[in-house]
PDB file of C-alpha atoms in Angstrom:
ATOM      1  CA  ASP A   1      74.661 134.407 -49.559  1.00  0.00           C
ATOM      2  CA  ALA A   2      75.918 135.085 -53.052  1.00  0.00           C
ATOM      3  CA  GLY A   3      75.515 132.277 -55.535  1.00  0.00           C
ATOM      4  CA  VAL A   4      77.855 131.369 -58.351  1.00  0.00           C
ATOM      5  CA  THR A   5      78.658 134.466 -60.391  1.00  0.00           C
ATOM      6  CA  GLN A   6      79.839 134.451 -63.969  1.00  0.00           C
ATOM      7  CA  SER A   7      81.146 137.215 -66.195  1.00  0.00           C
ATOM      8  CA  PRO A   8      80.480 138.466 -68.705  1.00  0.00           C
ATOM      9  CA  THR A   9      76.835 137.549 -69.226  1.00  0.00           C
ATOM     10  CA  HIS A  10      77.000 137.927 -72.983  1.00  0.00           C
ATOM     11  CA  LEU A  11      79.881 138.000 -75.429  1.00  0.00           C
ATOM     12  CA  ILE A  12      80.218 138.269 -79.200  1.00  0.00           C
ATOM     13  CA  LYS A  13      83.458 137.181 -80.822  1.00  0.00           C
ATOM     14  CA  THR A  14      84.738 136.558 -84.322  1.00  0.00           C
ATOM     15  CA  ARG A  15      86.060 133.243 -85.602  1.00  0.00           C
ATOM     16  CA  GLY A  16      89.721 132.747 -84.727  1.00  0.00           C
ATOM     17  CA  GLN A  17      89.624 135.016 -81.691  1.00  0.00           C
ATOM     18  CA  HIS A  18      90.281 134.026 -78.105  1.00  0.00           C
ATOM     19  CA  VAL A  19      87.868 134.331 -75.174  1.00  0.00           C
ATOM     20  CA  THR A  20      88.165 134.188 -71.384  1.00  0.00           C
ATOM     21  CA  LEU A  21      85.174 133.452 -69.190  1.00  0.00           C
ATOM     22  CA  ARG A  22      85.245 133.958 -65.448  1.00  0.00           C
ATOM     23  CA  CYS A  23      83.521 132.296 -62.528  1.00  0.00           C
ATOM     24  CA  SER A  24      83.356 132.936 -58.776  1.00  0.00           C
ATOM     25  CA  PRO A  25      82.097 130.000 -56.718  1.00  0.00           C
ATOM     26  CA  ILE A  26      79.868 130.024 -53.679  1.00  0.00           C
ATOM     27  CA  SER A  27      81.851 130.897 -50.577  1.00  0.00           C
ATOM     28  CA  GLY A  28      83.290 127.719 -49.043  1.00  0.00           C
ATOM     29  CA  HIS A  29      83.068 125.701 -52.250  1.00  0.00           C
ATOM     30  CA  LYS A  30      86.422 124.376 -53.388  1.00  0.00           C
ATOM     31  CA  SER A  31      85.423 122.793 -56.668  1.00  0.00           C
ATOM     32  CA  VAL A  32      84.454 124.439 -59.955  1.00  0.00           C
ATOM     33  CA  SER A  33      83.086 122.679 -63.014  1.00  0.00           C
ATOM     34  CA  TRP A  34      82.536 124.062 -66.505  1.00  0.00           C
ATOM     35  CA  TYR A  35      79.804 122.900 -68.853  1.00  0.00           C
ATOM     36  CA  GLN A  36      78.892 123.850 -72.413  1.00  0.00           C
ATOM     37  CA  GLN A  37      75.213 123.974 -73.317  1.00  0.00           C
ATOM     38  CA  VAL A  38      74.368 124.202 -76.993  1.00  0.00           C
ATOM     39  CA  LEU A  39      70.864 125.397 -77.809  1.00  0.00           C
ATOM     40  CA  GLY A  40      68.341 122.607 -77.354  1.00  0.00           C
ATOM     41  CA  GLN A  41      70.771 120.255 -75.622  1.00  0.00           C
ATOM     42  CA  GLY A  42      71.743 119.338 -72.105  1.00  0.00           C
ATOM     43  CA  PRO A  43      74.974 120.627 -70.571  1.00  0.00           C
ATOM     44  CA  GLN A  44      78.166 118.859 -71.656  1.00  0.00           C
ATOM     45  CA  PHE A  45      81.053 118.511 -69.205  1.00  0.00           C
ATOM     46  CA  ILE A  46      84.231 120.400 -70.087  1.00  0.00           C
ATOM     47  CA  PHE A  47      86.401 120.561 -66.948  1.00  0.00           C
ATOM     48  CA  GLN A  48      86.391 120.144 -63.212  1.00  0.00           C
ATOM     49  CA  TYR A  49      88.892 121.718 -60.847  1.00  0.00           C
ATOM     50  CA  TYR A  50      89.256 120.930 -57.170  1.00  0.00           C
ATOM     51  CA  GLU A  51      91.734 122.662 -54.890  1.00  0.00           C
ATOM     52  CA  LYS A  52      93.328 124.281 -57.935  1.00  0.00           C
ATOM     53  CA  GLU A  53      94.039 121.009 -59.687  1.00  0.00           C
ATOM     54  CA  GLU A  54      92.326 119.589 -62.736  1.00  0.00           C
ATOM     55  CA  ARG A  55      90.248 116.607 -61.681  1.00  0.00           C
ATOM     56  CA  GLY A  56      88.524 115.832 -64.927  1.00  0.00           C
ATOM     57  CA  ARG A  57      88.297 116.801 -68.555  1.00  0.00           C
ATOM     58  CA  GLY A  58      85.516 116.135 -71.012  1.00  0.00           C
ATOM     59  CA  ASN A  59      85.749 115.373 -74.701  1.00  0.00           C
ATOM     60  CA  PHE A  60      86.734 118.837 -75.851  1.00  0.00           C
ATOM     61  CA  PRO A  61      89.721 119.889 -78.007  1.00  0.00           C
ATOM     62  CA  ASP A  62      92.911 121.374 -76.616  1.00  0.00           C
ATOM     63  CA  ARG A  63      91.662 124.818 -77.649  1.00  0.00           C
ATOM     64  CA  PHE A  64      89.737 124.689 -74.380  1.00  0.00           C
ATOM     65  CA  SER A  65      91.707 125.250 -71.187  1.00  0.00           C
ATOM     66  CA  ALA A  66      90.930 126.349 -67.665  1.00  0.00           C
ATOM     67  CA  ARG A  67      92.502 127.111 -64.349  1.00  0.00           C
ATOM     68  CA  GLN A  68      91.512 127.682 -60.762  1.00  0.00           C
ATOM     69  CA  PHE A  69      93.009 130.360 -58.589  1.00  0.00           C
ATOM     70  CA  PRO A  70      93.949 130.282 -54.866  1.00  0.00           C
ATOM     71  CA  ASN A  71      90.629 131.975 -54.015  1.00  0.00           C
ATOM     72  CA  TYR A  72      88.861 129.112 -55.904  1.00  0.00           C
ATOM     73  CA  SER A  73      87.616 131.339 -58.703  1.00  0.00           C
ATOM     74  CA  SER A  74      88.147 129.984 -62.183  1.00  0.00           C
ATOM     75  CA  GLU A  75      88.704 130.966 -65.794  1.00  0.00           C
ATOM     76  CA  LEU A  76      87.773 129.096 -68.934  1.00  0.00           C
ATOM     77  CA  ASN A  77      89.792 129.972 -72.021  1.00  0.00           C
ATOM     78  CA  VAL A  78      88.928 129.076 -75.567  1.00  0.00           C
ATOM     79  CA  ASN A  79      91.391 129.736 -78.399  1.00  0.00           C
ATOM     80  CA  ALA A  80      90.855 129.886 -82.154  1.00  0.00           C
ATOM     81  CA  LEU A  81      87.094 130.207 -81.813  1.00  0.00           C
ATOM     82  CA  LEU A  82      84.868 128.322 -84.221  1.00  0.00           C
ATOM     83  CA  LEU A  83      81.238 128.975 -85.074  1.00  0.00           C
ATOM     84  CA  GLY A  84      80.393 125.734 -83.269  1.00  0.00           C
ATOM     85  CA  ASP A  85      81.693 127.154 -79.999  1.00  0.00           C
ATOM     86  CA  SER A  86      78.613 129.372 -79.801  1.00  0.00           C
ATOM     87  CA  ALA A  87      76.818 128.207 -76.677  1.00  0.00           C
ATOM     88  CA  LEU A  88      75.886 128.968 -73.104  1.00  0.00           C
ATOM     89  CA  TYR A  89      78.871 128.274 -70.872  1.00  0.00           C
ATOM     90  CA  LEU A  90      77.875 127.281 -67.381  1.00  0.00           C
ATOM     91  CA  CYS A  91      80.027 127.309 -64.315  1.00  0.00           C
ATOM     92  CA  ALA A  92      79.054 125.274 -61.282  1.00  0.00           C
ATOM     93  CA  SER A  93      80.598 125.072 -57.856  1.00  0.00           C
ATOM     94  CA  SER A  94      80.437 122.329 -55.280  1.00  0.00           C
ATOM     95  CA  LEU A  95      81.846 121.634 -51.847  1.00  0.00           C
ATOM     96  CA  SER A  96      84.195 118.935 -53.038  1.00  0.00           C
ATOM     97  CA  GLY A  97      84.394 116.613 -55.994  1.00  0.00           C
ATOM     98  CA  TYR A  98      81.947 114.834 -58.248  1.00  0.00           C
ATOM     99  CA  ASP A  99      79.907 113.481 -55.326  1.00  0.00           C
ATOM    100  CA  SER A 100      78.728 116.928 -54.247  1.00  0.00           C
ATOM    101  CA  PRO A 101      75.672 118.582 -55.816  1.00  0.00           C
ATOM    102  CA  LEU A 102      76.500 121.243 -58.385  1.00  0.00           C
ATOM    103  CA  HIS A 103      75.277 124.803 -57.939  1.00  0.00           C
ATOM    104  CA  PHE A 104      75.150 126.631 -61.245  1.00  0.00           C
ATOM    105  CA  GLY A 105      75.635 130.234 -62.244  1.00  0.00           C
ATOM    106  CA  ASN A 106      73.482 131.897 -64.880  1.00  0.00           C
ATOM    107  CA  GLY A 107      76.068 131.302 -67.558  1.00  0.00           C
ATOM    108  CA  THR A 108      77.867 133.283 -70.237  1.00  0.00           C
ATOM    109  CA  ARG A 109      76.201 133.380 -73.631  1.00  0.00           C
ATOM    110  CA  LEU A 110      78.980 133.250 -76.253  1.00  0.00           C
ATOM    111  CA  THR A 111      78.176 134.018 -79.868  1.00  0.00           C
ATOM    112  CA  VAL A 112      80.857 133.436 -82.494  1.00  0.00           C
ATOM    113  CA  THR A 113      80.324 135.150 -85.844  1.00  0.00           C
TER     114      THR A 113
ATOM    115  CA  ALA B   1      80.135 105.373 -69.117  1.00  0.00           C
ATOM    116  CA  GLN B   2      76.872 106.649 -67.768  1.00  0.00           C
ATOM    117  CA  SER B   3      74.092 108.112 -69.888  1.00  0.00           C
ATOM    118  CA  VAL B   4      70.664 109.649 -69.396  1.00  0.00           C
ATOM    119  CA  THR B   5      67.614 109.473 -71.633  1.00  0.00           C
ATOM    120  CA  GLN B   6      64.698 111.841 -71.322  1.00  0.00           C
ATOM    121  CA  PRO B   7      62.197 110.430 -73.813  1.00  0.00           C
ATOM    122  CA  ASP B   8      59.928 113.467 -73.946  1.00  0.00           C
ATOM    123  CA  ILE B   9      61.308 116.536 -75.696  1.00  0.00           C
ATOM    124  CA  HIS B  10      58.265 118.712 -74.986  1.00  0.00           C
ATOM    125  CA  ILE B  11      55.267 118.258 -72.704  1.00  0.00           C
ATOM    126  CA  THR B  12      52.236 120.527 -72.361  1.00  0.00           C
ATOM    127  CA  VAL B  13      49.994 120.332 -69.306  1.00  0.00           C
ATOM    128  CA  SER B  14      47.105 122.389 -68.014  1.00  0.00           C
ATOM    129  CA  GLU B  15      47.579 124.455 -64.902  1.00  0.00           C
ATOM    130  CA  GLY B  16      46.465 122.423 -61.902  1.00  0.00           C
ATOM    131  CA  ALA B  17      46.996 119.092 -63.641  1.00  0.00           C
ATOM    132  CA  SER B  18      49.510 116.520 -62.461  1.00  0.00           C
ATOM    133  CA  LEU B  19      52.908 116.117 -64.085  1.00  0.00           C
ATOM    134  CA  GLU B  20      55.343 113.283 -64.632  1.00  0.00           C
ATOM    135  CA  LEU B  21      58.634 113.740 -66.480  1.00  0.00           C
ATOM    136  CA  ARG B  22      60.475 110.588 -67.421  1.00  0.00           C
ATOM    137  CA  CYS B  23      64.154 109.857 -66.943  1.00  0.00           C
ATOM    138  CA  ASN B  24      66.021 106.639 -67.662  1.00  0.00           C
ATOM    139  CA  TYR B  25      69.686 106.240 -66.850  1.00  0.00           C
ATOM    140  CA  SER B  26      72.427 103.825 -67.703  1.00  0.00           C
ATOM    141  CA  TYR B  27      75.178 103.271 -65.180  1.00  0.00           C
ATOM    142  CA  GLY B  28      76.945 100.136 -64.050  1.00  0.00           C
ATOM    143  CA  ALA B  29      77.311 101.061 -60.413  1.00  0.00           C
ATOM    144  CA  THR B  30      75.226 102.803 -57.774  1.00  0.00           C
ATOM    145  CA  PRO B  31      74.145 106.133 -59.211  1.00  0.00           C
ATOM    146  CA  TYR B  32      73.638 109.562 -57.816  1.00  0.00           C
ATOM    147  CA  LEU B  33      70.585 111.063 -59.513  1.00  0.00           C
ATOM    148  CA  PHE B  34      69.529 114.659 -59.856  1.00  0.00           C
ATOM    149  CA  TRP B  35      66.805 116.804 -61.368  1.00  0.00           C
ATOM    150  CA  TYR B  36      67.578 120.375 -62.351  1.00  0.00           C
ATOM    151  CA  VAL B  37      65.296 123.088 -63.751  1.00  0.00           C
ATOM    152  CA  GLN B  38      66.328 125.866 -66.126  1.00  0.00           C
ATOM    153  CA  SER B  39      64.239 128.943 -66.834  1.00  0.00           C
ATOM    154  CA  PRO B  40      64.917 130.889 -70.050  1.00  0.00           C
ATOM    155  CA  GLY B  41      68.225 132.730 -69.905  1.00  0.00           C
ATOM    156  CA  GLN B  42      69.084 131.275 -66.526  1.00  0.00           C
ATOM    157  CA  GLY B  43      71.407 128.684 -65.100  1.00  0.00           C
ATOM    158  CA  LEU B  44      70.298 125.370 -63.663  1.00  0.00           C
ATOM    159  CA  GLN B  45      68.637 125.125 -60.274  1.00  0.00           C
ATOM    160  CA  LEU B  46      68.756 121.904 -58.279  1.00  0.00           C
ATOM    161  CA  LEU B  47      65.261 120.534 -57.631  1.00  0.00           C
ATOM    162  CA  LEU B  48      66.166 117.336 -55.806  1.00  0.00           C
ATOM    163  CA  LYS B  49      68.758 114.591 -55.518  1.00  0.00           C
ATOM    164  CA  TYR B  50      68.932 110.917 -54.701  1.00  0.00           C
ATOM    165  CA  PHE B  51      72.013 109.454 -53.091  1.00  0.00           C
ATOM    166  CA  SER B  52      70.739 106.489 -51.104  1.00  0.00           C
ATOM    167  CA  GLY B  53      68.001 105.449 -48.687  1.00  0.00           C
ATOM    168  CA  ASP B  54      64.332 106.185 -49.284  1.00  0.00           C
ATOM    169  CA  THR B  55      63.628 105.826 -52.985  1.00  0.00           C
ATOM    170  CA  LEU B  56      61.014 108.598 -52.937  1.00  0.00           C
ATOM    171  CA  VAL B  57      62.727 111.951 -52.551  1.00  0.00           C
ATOM    172  CA  GLN B  58      61.140 115.319 -51.969  1.00  0.00           C
ATOM    173  CA  GLY B  59      62.474 118.472 -53.515  1.00  0.00           C
ATOM    174  CA  ILE B  60      61.764 122.150 -53.727  1.00  0.00           C
ATOM    175  CA  LYS B  61      58.682 123.728 -55.278  1.00  0.00           C
ATOM    176  CA  GLY B  62      56.526 120.689 -54.483  1.00  0.00           C
ATOM    177  CA  PHE B  63      58.403 118.276 -56.749  1.00  0.00           C
ATOM    178  CA  GLU B  64      59.215 114.680 -55.915  1.00  0.00           C
ATOM    179  CA  ALA B  65      60.996 111.865 -57.717  1.00  0.00           C
ATOM    180  CA  GLU B  66      61.065 108.106 -57.327  1.00  0.00           C
ATOM    181  CA  PHE B  67      64.142 105.966 -57.909  1.00  0.00           C
ATOM    182  CA  LYS B  68      63.330 102.557 -59.383  1.00  0.00           C
ATOM    183  CA  ARG B  69      66.480 100.496 -59.709  1.00  0.00           C
ATOM    184  CA  SER B  70      64.739  97.647 -61.543  1.00  0.00           C
ATOM    185  CA  GLN B  71      63.595 100.054 -64.264  1.00  0.00           C
ATOM    186  CA  SER B  72      66.684 102.298 -64.202  1.00  0.00           C
ATOM    187  CA  SER B  73      64.334 105.220 -63.861  1.00  0.00           C
ATOM    188  CA  PHE B  74      64.110 108.403 -61.827  1.00  0.00           C
ATOM    189  CA  ASN B  75      60.858 110.084 -62.841  1.00  0.00           C
ATOM    190  CA  LEU B  76      59.931 113.537 -61.621  1.00  0.00           C
ATOM    191  CA  ARG B  77      56.397 114.249 -60.449  1.00  0.00           C
ATOM    192  CA  LYS B  78      54.264 117.100 -59.223  1.00  0.00           C
ATOM    193  CA  PRO B  79      50.619 116.726 -58.203  1.00  0.00           C
ATOM    194  CA  SER B  80      49.453 120.157 -59.357  1.00  0.00           C
ATOM    195  CA  VAL B  81      51.367 122.259 -61.872  1.00  0.00           C
ATOM    196  CA  HIS B  82      51.566 126.040 -61.658  1.00  0.00           C
ATOM    197  CA  TRP B  83      52.141 128.372 -64.604  1.00  0.00           C
ATOM    198  CA  SER B  84      55.513 129.299 -63.093  1.00  0.00           C
ATOM    199  CA  ASP B  85      56.691 125.698 -63.526  1.00  0.00           C
ATOM    200  CA  ALA B  86      57.073 126.242 -67.277  1.00  0.00           C
ATOM    201  CA  ALA B  87      60.778 125.673 -67.911  1.00  0.00           C
ATOM    202  CA  GLU B  88      63.319 123.121 -69.147  1.00  0.00           C
ATOM    203  CA  TYR B  89      63.929 120.139 -66.883  1.00  0.00           C
ATOM    204  CA  PHE B  90      67.135 118.117 -66.884  1.00  0.00           C
ATOM    205  CA  CYS B  91      67.836 114.752 -65.318  1.00  0.00           C
ATOM    206  CA  ALA B  92      71.469 113.965 -64.480  1.00  0.00           C
ATOM    207  CA  VAL B  93      73.403 110.955 -63.238  1.00  0.00           C
ATOM    208  CA  GLY B  94      76.645 110.916 -61.293  1.00  0.00           C
ATOM    209  CA  SER B  95      78.738 108.195 -59.751  1.00  0.00           C
ATOM    210  CA  TYR B  96      78.405 107.055 -56.155  1.00  0.00           C
ATOM    211  CA  SER B  97      82.159 106.739 -55.999  1.00  0.00           C
ATOM    212  CA  GLY B  98      82.505 110.363 -57.000  1.00  0.00           C
ATOM    213  CA  ASN B  99      85.040 109.772 -59.730  1.00  0.00           C
ATOM    214  CA  THR B 100      83.077 110.825 -62.787  1.00  0.00           C
ATOM    215  CA  PRO B 101      81.281 114.072 -63.629  1.00  0.00           C
ATOM    216  CA  LEU B 102      77.550 114.570 -63.877  1.00  0.00           C
ATOM    217  CA  VAL B 103      76.052 113.513 -67.195  1.00  0.00           C
ATOM    218  CA  PHE B 104      72.886 115.310 -68.231  1.00  0.00           C
ATOM    219  CA  GLY B 105      69.992 114.293 -70.398  1.00  0.00           C
ATOM    220  CA  LYS B 106      68.873 116.468 -73.287  1.00  0.00           C
ATOM    221  CA  GLY B 107      66.034 117.920 -71.272  1.00  0.00           C
ATOM    222  CA  THR B 108      62.256 118.100 -71.383  1.00  0.00           C
ATOM    223  CA  ARG B 109      60.592 121.410 -72.074  1.00  0.00           C
ATOM    224  CA  LEU B 110      57.435 121.917 -70.030  1.00  0.00           C
ATOM    225  CA  SER B 111      54.707 124.266 -71.223  1.00  0.00           C
ATOM    226  CA  VAL B 112      51.771 125.120 -68.976  1.00  0.00           C
ATOM    227  CA  ILE B 113      48.463 126.272 -70.418  1.00  0.00           C
ATOM    228  CA  ALA B 114      45.549 127.896 -68.634  1.00  0.00           C
TER     229      ALA B 114
END
């Protein structure tokens, strides 16, 4: 069975640009969560979506947005990129909400120059 | 709000030696507890989880962890470490009620020497 897939794997952007990251969950999983992992730190929660609705949002600015599609795939959008947005962005899927174990993809490495 | 502390930033052990990685959590209600492992350039892989019941839980790759409510700890152990265990290990806490997201510790980097 395919795991969580994320695209692209690596991305280089310039300050002020916009970026879209994509995630396909494990088949049958209805929830997608996004985490940001800065080098040397643990993952920080950004969003969770369940059945196409936002269920939770972490302490991130409004430049960060996301959505979930009818097939349960998801996009994370970041506007007006800052150097500090450089990080590994992890997508995780789960069967339902926060009480289900998260299954992570390999992440998208975003570098902002 | 819940939080996780992993006191050891970096641990080095010899191959074949035993391992214990420490995790302390703070959460006012009954926690869900997890250990994940991350190899360089990879995502996180679930090693084991504790929801309820037996406080000693077995995971993949020969790992186990023990939940001690009185100490607010969930330490990860392995009796004999293999070179392939070198990676970053993250402890995470979630809510039993399922209404808050997983909160991760900052991780412990494990190095294995011959």
